[in-house]
């Protein structure tokens, strides 16, 4: 199907590399679990999922036992990061902001355990595709992207080859209406590249995203998109000047303006519709206030992300 495209009248907001997240605290480093609401491991119950590793958290001595397949057992010590990386696992969360918080929001889910799926029987999170799991679908062979529009969240995947990294042949793996998403929470612990997506049935998933702030921004509920004709003259001038400053080589679409809860306006446009196999779609963006003045980064409000 080549590169995924929105339907007529649907606004494409962002597209970025995304996978299930990976633990970074010492006890859960390099691991992830799929849990029900009783904290039982449910990956064997997930329909259509191939068999994958069953992890055991690090002991106080810093050793972890990793079961592979049906009973194989590999003891991993201090070299666990190198071993998982060479196997194609996304160990530390990949590229993203270099700074994060050393204080967990939820120690039970970030330090003692690391669920990336929290799902009661029959809940929406159980329908997520197995290709999001780096242990089952290593990024050196297959890539998954999350696409956000004004209507839905879509997960696509495509075979990856380093020799042909510009060849994108999307397969739609999963999608959900925005109405089924209750909230999205950036998770700043450690590398600050994770987001928690909570669905309307209280199931949730934790994803690693290359651009977690952008991912969360465009999935906020409700998303207040502002037509350009509804902007004040000063705001329209600011938007036009911002787009005009884009490189001449940019093949961008129309700018998308959204109003944030703090009162600022976010302006973004896709620099090109050419998809990068790792980063997805690149975007230029800015914040402006009600008068059309650009907001300095140091004055950003938490609700701007």
mmCIF file of C-alpha atoms in Angstrom:
data_model
loop_
_atom_site.group_PDB
_atom_site.id
_atom_site.type_symbol
_atom_site.label_atom_id
_atom_site.label_comp_id
_atom_site.label_asym_id
_atom_site.label_seq_id
_atom_site.Cartn_x
_atom_site.Cartn_y
_atom_site.Cartn_z
ATOM 1 C CA UNK A 1 0.000 0.000 0.000
ATOM 2 C CA UNK A 2 3.105 2.236 -0.034
ATOM 3 C CA UNK A 3 2.969 5.126 2.458
ATOM 4 C CA UNK A 4 -0.168 5.487 4.580
ATOM 5 C CA UNK A 5 -2.339 8.463 3.678
ATOM 6 C CA UNK A 6 -5.275 10.076 5.517
ATOM 7 C CA UNK A 7 -8.787 9.975 4.146
ATOM 8 C CA UNK A 8 -10.202 13.019 2.324
ATOM 9 C CA UNK A 9 -11.024 15.697 4.876
ATOM 10 C CA UNK A 10 -8.849 14.078 7.560
ATOM 11 C CA UNK A 11 -5.981 16.151 8.994
ATOM 12 C CA UNK A 12 -2.635 14.401 9.412
ATOM 13 C CA UNK A 13 -0.982 15.806 12.536
ATOM 14 C CA UNK A 14 2.140 13.752 13.154
ATOM 15 C CA UNK A 15 3.880 10.479 12.429
ATOM 16 C CA UNK A 16 6.766 9.110 14.466
ATOM 17 C CA UNK A 17 8.606 5.922 15.373
ATOM 18 C CA UNK A 18 6.990 4.200 18.358
ATOM 19 C CA UNK A 19 7.329 0.892 20.201
ATOM 20 C CA UNK A 20 6.398 -0.495 23.574
ATOM 21 C CA UNK A 21 8.643 1.152 26.159
ATOM 22 C CA UNK A 22 11.555 -0.520 27.958
ATOM 23 C CA UNK A 23 12.426 -0.371 31.658
ATOM 24 C CA UNK A 24 15.351 1.806 32.684
ATOM 25 C CA UNK A 25 15.472 1.526 36.472
ATOM 26 C CA UNK A 26 18.059 -1.007 37.676
ATOM 27 C CA UNK A 27 15.569 -3.673 38.709
ATOM 28 C CA UNK A 28 13.668 -3.651 35.389
ATOM 29 C CA UNK A 29 16.329 -2.466 32.964
ATOM 30 C CA UNK A 30 15.921 -3.832 29.457
ATOM 31 C CA UNK A 31 12.557 -5.452 30.223
ATOM 32 C CA UNK A 32 8.816 -4.977 29.863
ATOM 33 C CA UNK A 33 5.696 -6.838 30.938
ATOM 34 C CA UNK A 34 2.114 -7.238 29.762
ATOM 35 C CA UNK A 35 -0.244 -7.255 32.761
ATOM 36 C CA UNK A 36 -3.880 -7.600 33.719
ATOM 37 C CA UNK A 37 -5.350 -5.568 36.568
ATOM 38 C CA UNK A 38 -4.179 -8.227 39.056
ATOM 39 C CA UNK A 39 -0.619 -7.733 37.763
ATOM 40 C CA UNK A 40 -0.527 -11.189 36.168
ATOM 41 C CA UNK A 41 1.528 -11.728 33.019
ATOM 42 C CA UNK A 42 -0.959 -12.017 30.142
ATOM 43 C CA UNK A 43 1.217 -12.167 27.038
ATOM 44 C CA UNK A 44 0.306 -15.837 26.486
ATOM 45 C CA UNK A 45 -3.376 -14.764 26.393
ATOM 46 C CA UNK A 46 -2.976 -12.109 23.683
ATOM 47 C CA UNK A 47 -4.660 -13.233 20.485
ATOM 48 C CA UNK A 48 -2.321 -13.820 17.554
ATOM 49 C CA UNK A 49 0.857 -12.939 19.430
ATOM 50 C CA UNK A 50 3.937 -15.107 18.762
ATOM 51 C CA UNK A 51 5.860 -16.443 21.714
ATOM 52 C CA UNK A 52 8.323 -14.024 23.252
ATOM 53 C CA UNK A 53 10.708 -13.733 26.193
ATOM 54 C CA UNK A 54 9.487 -13.987 29.783
ATOM 55 C CA UNK A 55 11.527 -11.676 31.945
ATOM 56 C CA UNK A 56 12.412 -11.871 35.629
ATOM 57 C CA UNK A 57 13.364 -8.655 37.387
ATOM 58 C CA UNK A 58 16.918 -8.096 38.583
ATOM 59 C CA UNK A 59 17.646 -9.469 42.007
ATOM 60 C CA UNK A 60 19.407 -7.342 44.600
ATOM 61 C CA UNK A 61 22.639 -8.864 43.337
ATOM 62 C CA UNK A 62 22.101 -7.402 39.895
ATOM 63 C CA UNK A 63 21.386 -10.640 38.030
ATOM 64 C CA UNK A 64 18.393 -11.309 35.877
ATOM 65 C CA UNK A 65 17.059 -14.594 34.548
ATOM 66 C CA UNK A 66 15.548 -14.378 31.102
ATOM 67 C CA UNK A 67 13.473 -17.283 29.837
ATOM 68 C CA UNK A 68 13.489 -17.588 26.085
ATOM 69 C CA UNK A 69 10.895 -19.642 24.226
ATOM 70 C CA UNK A 70 9.624 -22.765 25.955
ATOM 71 C CA UNK A 71 11.946 -23.208 28.859
ATOM 72 C CA UNK A 72 15.297 -21.971 27.602
ATOM 73 C CA UNK A 73 17.095 -20.040 30.364
ATOM 74 C CA UNK A 74 19.843 -17.513 29.945
ATOM 75 C CA UNK A 75 21.521 -15.875 32.949
ATOM 76 C CA UNK A 76 22.478 -12.297 32.292
ATOM 77 C CA UNK A 77 24.725 -10.216 34.489
ATOM 78 C CA UNK A 78 26.332 -6.847 33.946
ATOM 79 C CA UNK A 79 26.431 -7.340 30.155
ATOM 80 C CA UNK A 80 22.629 -7.431 29.784
ATOM 81 C CA UNK A 81 22.458 -4.153 27.946
ATOM 82 C CA UNK A 82 24.933 -5.229 25.279
ATOM 83 C CA UNK A 83 23.276 -8.602 24.828
ATOM 84 C CA UNK A 84 19.790 -7.170 24.394
ATOM 85 C CA UNK A 85 21.035 -4.456 22.086
ATOM 86 C CA UNK A 86 22.788 -6.925 19.816
ATOM 87 C CA UNK A 87 19.563 -8.955 19.713
ATOM 88 C CA UNK A 88 17.735 -5.937 18.353
ATOM 89 C CA UNK A 89 15.984 -5.016 21.598
ATOM 90 C CA UNK A 90 15.289 -1.376 22.350
ATOM 91 C CA UNK A 91 17.130 -1.254 25.671
ATOM 92 C CA UNK A 92 17.205 2.314 26.825
ATOM 93 C CA UNK A 93 14.359 3.770 24.826
ATOM 94 C CA UNK A 94 16.386 4.866 21.833
ATOM 95 C CA UNK A 95 16.983 8.374 20.658
ATOM 96 C CA UNK A 96 15.226 11.226 22.372
ATOM 97 C CA UNK A 97 15.731 13.940 24.940
ATOM 98 C CA UNK A 98 18.927 13.442 26.877
ATOM 99 C CA UNK A 99 17.487 14.678 30.136
ATOM 100 C CA UNK A 100 14.683 13.298 32.242
ATOM 101 C CA UNK A 101 13.673 12.923 35.842
ATOM 102 C CA UNK A 102 15.363 10.633 38.345
ATOM 103 C CA UNK A 103 12.165 10.551 40.386
ATOM 104 C CA UNK A 104 9.568 8.005 39.206
ATOM 105 C CA UNK A 105 5.952 9.087 38.911
ATOM 106 C CA UNK A 106 4.845 5.622 39.939
ATOM 107 C CA UNK A 107 7.522 3.410 41.543
ATOM 108 C CA UNK A 108 5.269 0.333 41.327
ATOM 109 C CA UNK A 109 5.147 0.642 37.510
ATOM 110 C CA UNK A 110 8.557 2.152 36.825
ATOM 111 C CA UNK A 111 10.956 0.701 39.397
ATOM 112 C CA UNK A 112 9.486 -2.459 40.942
ATOM 113 C CA UNK A 113 7.665 -3.558 37.798
ATOM 114 C CA UNK A 114 7.434 -2.192 34.275
ATOM 115 C CA UNK A 115 4.101 -2.948 32.588
ATOM 116 C CA UNK A 116 3.715 -1.602 29.070
ATOM 117 C CA UNK A 117 0.207 -3.010 28.780
ATOM 118 C CA UNK A 118 -2.392 -2.901 31.576
ATOM 119 C CA UNK A 119 -5.496 -4.641 30.387
ATOM 120 C CA UNK A 120 -8.437 -6.521 31.842
ATOM 121 C CA UNK A 121 -9.957 -9.320 29.724
ATOM 122 C CA UNK A 122 -11.726 -7.888 26.687
ATOM 123 C CA UNK A 123 -10.227 -4.421 27.065
ATOM 124 C CA UNK A 124 -8.929 -2.278 24.221
ATOM 125 C CA UNK A 125 -5.249 -2.429 25.150
ATOM 126 C CA UNK A 126 -5.282 -6.193 24.543
ATOM 127 C CA UNK A 127 -5.886 -5.543 20.851
ATOM 128 C CA UNK A 128 -2.570 -3.716 20.352
ATOM 129 C CA UNK A 129 -0.289 -5.361 17.773
ATOM 130 C CA UNK A 130 2.608 -7.569 18.788
ATOM 131 C CA UNK A 131 4.843 -5.789 16.280
ATOM 132 C CA UNK A 132 5.168 -2.924 18.794
ATOM 133 C CA UNK A 133 7.251 -5.229 21.011
ATOM 134 C CA UNK A 134 10.977 -4.796 20.229
ATOM 135 C CA UNK A 135 11.659 -8.301 21.560
ATOM 136 C CA UNK A 136 9.298 -9.833 18.991
ATOM 137 C CA UNK A 137 9.916 -7.397 16.157
ATOM 138 C CA UNK A 138 13.510 -6.037 16.258
ATOM 139 C CA UNK A 139 13.890 -2.615 14.683
ATOM 140 C CA UNK A 140 16.756 -3.763 12.476
ATOM 141 C CA UNK A 141 14.200 -5.799 10.498
ATOM 142 C CA UNK A 142 10.870 -4.052 11.080
ATOM 143 C CA UNK A 143 9.747 -0.578 12.113
ATOM 144 C CA UNK A 144 6.507 0.614 13.682
ATOM 145 C CA UNK A 145 5.193 4.175 13.501
ATOM 146 C CA UNK A 146 2.332 5.854 15.334
ATOM 147 C CA UNK A 147 0.253 8.216 13.205
ATOM 148 C CA UNK A 148 -2.025 10.817 14.783
ATOM 149 C CA UNK A 149 -4.805 12.579 12.896
ATOM 150 C CA UNK A 150 -7.743 14.660 13.995
ATOM 151 C CA UNK A 151 -9.844 11.463 13.856
ATOM 152 C CA UNK A 152 -7.729 8.571 15.047
ATOM 153 C CA UNK A 153 -4.512 6.992 16.206
ATOM 154 C CA UNK A 154 -3.065 4.504 13.729
ATOM 155 C CA UNK A 155 -0.149 2.076 14.134
ATOM 156 C CA UNK A 156 1.565 1.043 10.920
ATOM 157 C CA UNK A 157 4.529 -1.227 10.328
ATOM 158 C CA UNK A 158 6.890 -1.929 7.459
ATOM 159 C CA UNK A 159 9.878 -4.170 6.744
ATOM 160 C CA UNK A 160 13.174 -2.385 7.215
ATOM 161 C CA UNK A 161 16.479 -2.859 5.460
ATOM 162 C CA UNK A 162 19.478 -0.636 6.054
ATOM 163 C CA UNK A 163 20.261 -0.854 2.337
ATOM 164 C CA UNK A 164 16.782 0.391 1.420
ATOM 165 C CA UNK A 165 15.883 2.555 4.386
ATOM 166 C CA UNK A 166 13.909 4.978 2.213
ATOM 167 C CA UNK A 167 11.543 2.252 1.015
ATOM 168 C CA UNK A 168 8.318 2.500 3.056
ATOM 169 C CA UNK A 169 5.560 -0.032 2.416
ATOM 170 C CA UNK A 170 3.060 0.497 5.218
ATOM 171 C CA UNK A 171 0.862 -2.177 6.712
ATOM 172 C CA UNK A 172 -1.942 -0.935 8.981
ATOM 173 C CA UNK A 173 -1.560 -2.957 12.172
ATOM 174 C CA UNK A 174 -4.089 -1.257 14.453
ATOM 175 C CA UNK A 175 -6.158 1.879 14.778
ATOM 176 C CA UNK A 176 -8.534 3.479 17.237
ATOM 177 C CA UNK A 177 -10.813 6.502 17.204
ATOM 178 C CA UNK A 178 -9.637 9.469 19.245
ATOM 179 C CA UNK A 179 -12.893 9.175 21.201
ATOM 180 C CA UNK A 180 -11.565 5.955 22.766
ATOM 181 C CA UNK A 181 -8.499 7.741 24.185
ATOM 182 C CA UNK A 182 -9.141 9.259 27.610
ATOM 183 C CA UNK A 183 -5.783 10.916 28.142
ATOM 184 C CA UNK A 184 -2.108 10.795 27.270
ATOM 185 C CA UNK A 185 0.555 11.308 29.922
ATOM 186 C CA UNK A 186 4.211 12.095 29.137
ATOM 187 C CA UNK A 187 6.397 9.986 31.449
ATOM 188 C CA UNK A 188 9.580 11.896 32.308
ATOM 189 C CA UNK A 189 11.330 9.166 34.323
ATOM 190 C CA UNK A 190 14.902 8.551 33.155
ATOM 191 C CA UNK A 191 15.244 9.264 29.407
ATOM 192 C CA UNK A 192 11.905 11.095 29.145
ATOM 193 C CA UNK A 193 10.912 9.338 25.913
ATOM 194 C CA UNK A 194 7.796 7.485 27.110
ATOM 195 C CA UNK A 195 4.090 8.268 26.999
ATOM 196 C CA UNK A 196 1.201 6.489 28.676
ATOM 197 C CA UNK A 197 -1.947 6.217 26.561
ATOM 198 C CA UNK A 198 -5.076 5.576 28.647
ATOM 199 C CA UNK A 199 -8.214 4.301 26.915
ATOM 200 C CA UNK A 200 -11.842 4.842 27.865
ATOM 201 C CA UNK A 201 -12.097 1.383 29.472
ATOM 202 C CA UNK A 202 -9.176 2.173 31.833
ATOM 203 C CA UNK A 203 -6.778 -0.111 30.005
ATOM 204 C CA UNK A 204 -3.529 1.526 28.956
ATOM 205 C CA UNK A 205 -0.197 1.093 27.251
ATOM 206 C CA UNK A 206 3.206 2.683 27.714
ATOM 207 C CA UNK A 207 4.970 3.588 24.485
ATOM 208 C CA UNK A 208 8.438 4.812 23.678
ATOM 209 C CA UNK A 209 8.165 7.621 21.141
ATOM 210 C CA UNK A 210 10.947 9.475 19.360
ATOM 211 C CA UNK A 211 9.052 12.740 19.911
ATOM 212 C CA UNK A 212 6.946 12.093 23.040
ATOM 213 C CA UNK A 213 5.977 15.731 23.554
ATOM 214 C CA UNK A 214 4.611 16.037 20.030
ATOM 215 C CA UNK A 215 2.865 12.686 20.316
ATOM 216 C CA UNK A 216 1.160 13.705 23.561
ATOM 217 C CA UNK A 217 0.363 17.201 22.316
ATOM 218 C CA UNK A 218 -1.571 15.997 19.304
ATOM 219 C CA UNK A 219 -3.403 13.290 21.250
ATOM 220 C CA UNK A 220 -4.613 15.586 24.011
ATOM 221 C CA UNK A 221 -8.363 15.507 24.555
ATOM 222 C CA UNK A 222 -10.129 17.515 23.464
ATOM 223 C CA UNK A 223 -7.911 18.760 20.653
ATOM 224 C CA UNK A 224 -8.881 22.341 19.865
ATOM 225 C CA UNK A 225 -7.918 22.899 16.218
ATOM 226 C CA UNK A 226 -8.363 26.510 15.113
ATOM 227 C CA UNK A 227 -9.161 27.325 11.460
ATOM 228 C CA UNK A 228 -6.795 29.921 10.056
ATOM 229 C CA UNK A 229 -9.767 32.187 9.260
ATOM 230 C CA UNK A 230 -10.635 32.287 12.974
ATOM 231 C CA UNK A 231 -7.291 33.771 13.960
ATOM 232 C CA UNK A 232 -6.862 37.466 14.589
ATOM 233 C CA UNK A 233 -5.029 39.495 11.914
ATOM 234 C CA UNK A 234 -1.935 39.597 14.127
ATOM 235 C CA UNK A 235 -2.018 35.843 14.633
ATOM 236 C CA UNK A 236 -2.485 35.159 10.929
ATOM 237 C CA UNK A 237 0.452 37.402 10.112
ATOM 238 C CA UNK A 238 2.596 35.529 12.645
ATOM 239 C CA UNK A 239 1.637 32.191 11.095
ATOM 240 C CA UNK A 240 2.290 33.408 7.555
ATOM 241 C CA UNK A 241 5.705 34.783 8.537
ATOM 242 C CA UNK A 242 6.585 31.531 10.285
ATOM 243 C CA UNK A 243 5.715 29.425 7.232
ATOM 244 C CA UNK A 244 7.480 31.840 4.896
ATOM 245 C CA UNK A 245 10.714 31.361 6.833
ATOM 246 C CA UNK A 246 10.741 27.629 6.044
ATOM 247 C CA UNK A 247 13.523 26.441 3.725
ATOM 248 C CA UNK A 248 12.664 26.817 0.063
ATOM 249 C CA UNK A 249 13.044 23.065 -0.377
ATOM 250 C CA UNK A 250 10.262 22.316 2.096
ATOM 251 C CA UNK A 251 7.230 20.622 0.600
ATOM 252 C CA UNK A 252 4.980 21.419 3.517
ATOM 253 C CA UNK A 253 1.232 21.309 3.865
ATOM 254 C CA UNK A 254 -1.047 23.860 5.434
ATOM 255 C CA UNK A 255 -0.155 24.918 8.984
ATOM 256 C CA UNK A 256 -2.204 23.405 11.779
ATOM 257 C CA UNK A 257 -3.093 25.661 14.714
ATOM 258 C CA UNK A 258 -4.320 24.355 18.060
ATOM 259 C CA UNK A 259 -5.215 26.168 21.260
ATOM 260 C CA UNK A 260 -3.718 24.766 24.436
ATOM 261 C CA UNK A 261 -5.364 24.848 27.892
ATOM 262 C CA UNK A 262 -2.892 27.484 29.062
ATOM 263 C CA UNK A 263 -4.081 29.866 26.329
ATOM 264 C CA UNK A 264 -1.078 29.592 24.006
ATOM 265 C CA UNK A 265 -1.470 28.627 20.369
ATOM 266 C CA UNK A 266 0.651 25.906 18.834
ATOM 267 C CA UNK A 267 1.470 26.263 15.126
ATOM 268 C CA UNK A 268 2.931 23.341 13.234
ATOM 269 C CA UNK A 269 3.392 22.177 9.693
ATOM 270 C CA UNK A 270 4.955 19.068 8.221
ATOM 271 C CA UNK A 271 8.147 20.031 6.425
ATOM 272 C CA UNK A 272 7.687 17.234 3.919
ATOM 273 C CA UNK A 273 5.431 14.275 3.303
ATOM 274 C CA UNK A 274 8.466 12.058 2.733
ATOM 275 C CA UNK A 275 8.634 9.543 5.584
ATOM 276 C CA UNK A 276 11.918 8.753 7.323
ATOM 277 C CA UNK A 277 12.043 5.112 8.442
ATOM 278 C CA UNK A 278 13.213 6.090 11.930
ATOM 279 C CA UNK A 279 11.974 9.602 12.651
ATOM 280 C CA UNK A 280 8.740 9.535 10.652
ATOM 281 C CA UNK A 281 7.594 12.944 9.455
ATOM 282 C CA UNK A 282 9.569 16.055 10.325
ATOM 283 C CA UNK A 283 7.759 19.149 11.526
ATOM 284 C CA UNK A 284 8.380 22.832 12.128
ATOM 285 C CA UNK A 285 6.500 24.284 15.053
ATOM 286 C CA UNK A 286 6.204 27.345 17.260
ATOM 287 C CA UNK A 287 4.120 28.733 20.098
ATOM 288 C CA UNK A 288 2.471 32.116 20.063
ATOM 289 C CA UNK A 289 0.373 34.005 22.542
ATOM 290 C CA UNK A 290 -3.056 35.579 22.028
ATOM 291 C CA UNK A 291 -1.402 38.640 20.446
ATOM 292 C CA UNK A 292 0.530 36.591 17.874
ATOM 293 C CA UNK A 293 3.865 37.049 19.626
ATOM 294 C CA UNK A 294 6.156 34.021 19.676
ATOM 295 C CA UNK A 295 6.547 32.483 23.130
ATOM 296 C CA UNK A 296 10.124 32.050 24.297
ATOM 297 C CA UNK A 297 11.049 28.436 25.174
ATOM 298 C CA UNK A 298 11.905 29.396 28.751
ATOM 299 C CA UNK A 299 8.354 30.651 29.182
ATOM 300 C CA UNK A 300 6.717 27.428 27.996
ATOM 301 C CA UNK A 301 3.862 26.256 30.155
ATOM 302 C CA UNK A 302 3.549 22.502 30.992
ATOM 303 C CA UNK A 303 0.297 22.407 29.040
ATOM 304 C CA UNK A 304 2.172 23.453 25.896
ATOM 305 C CA UNK A 305 3.397 19.864 25.483
#
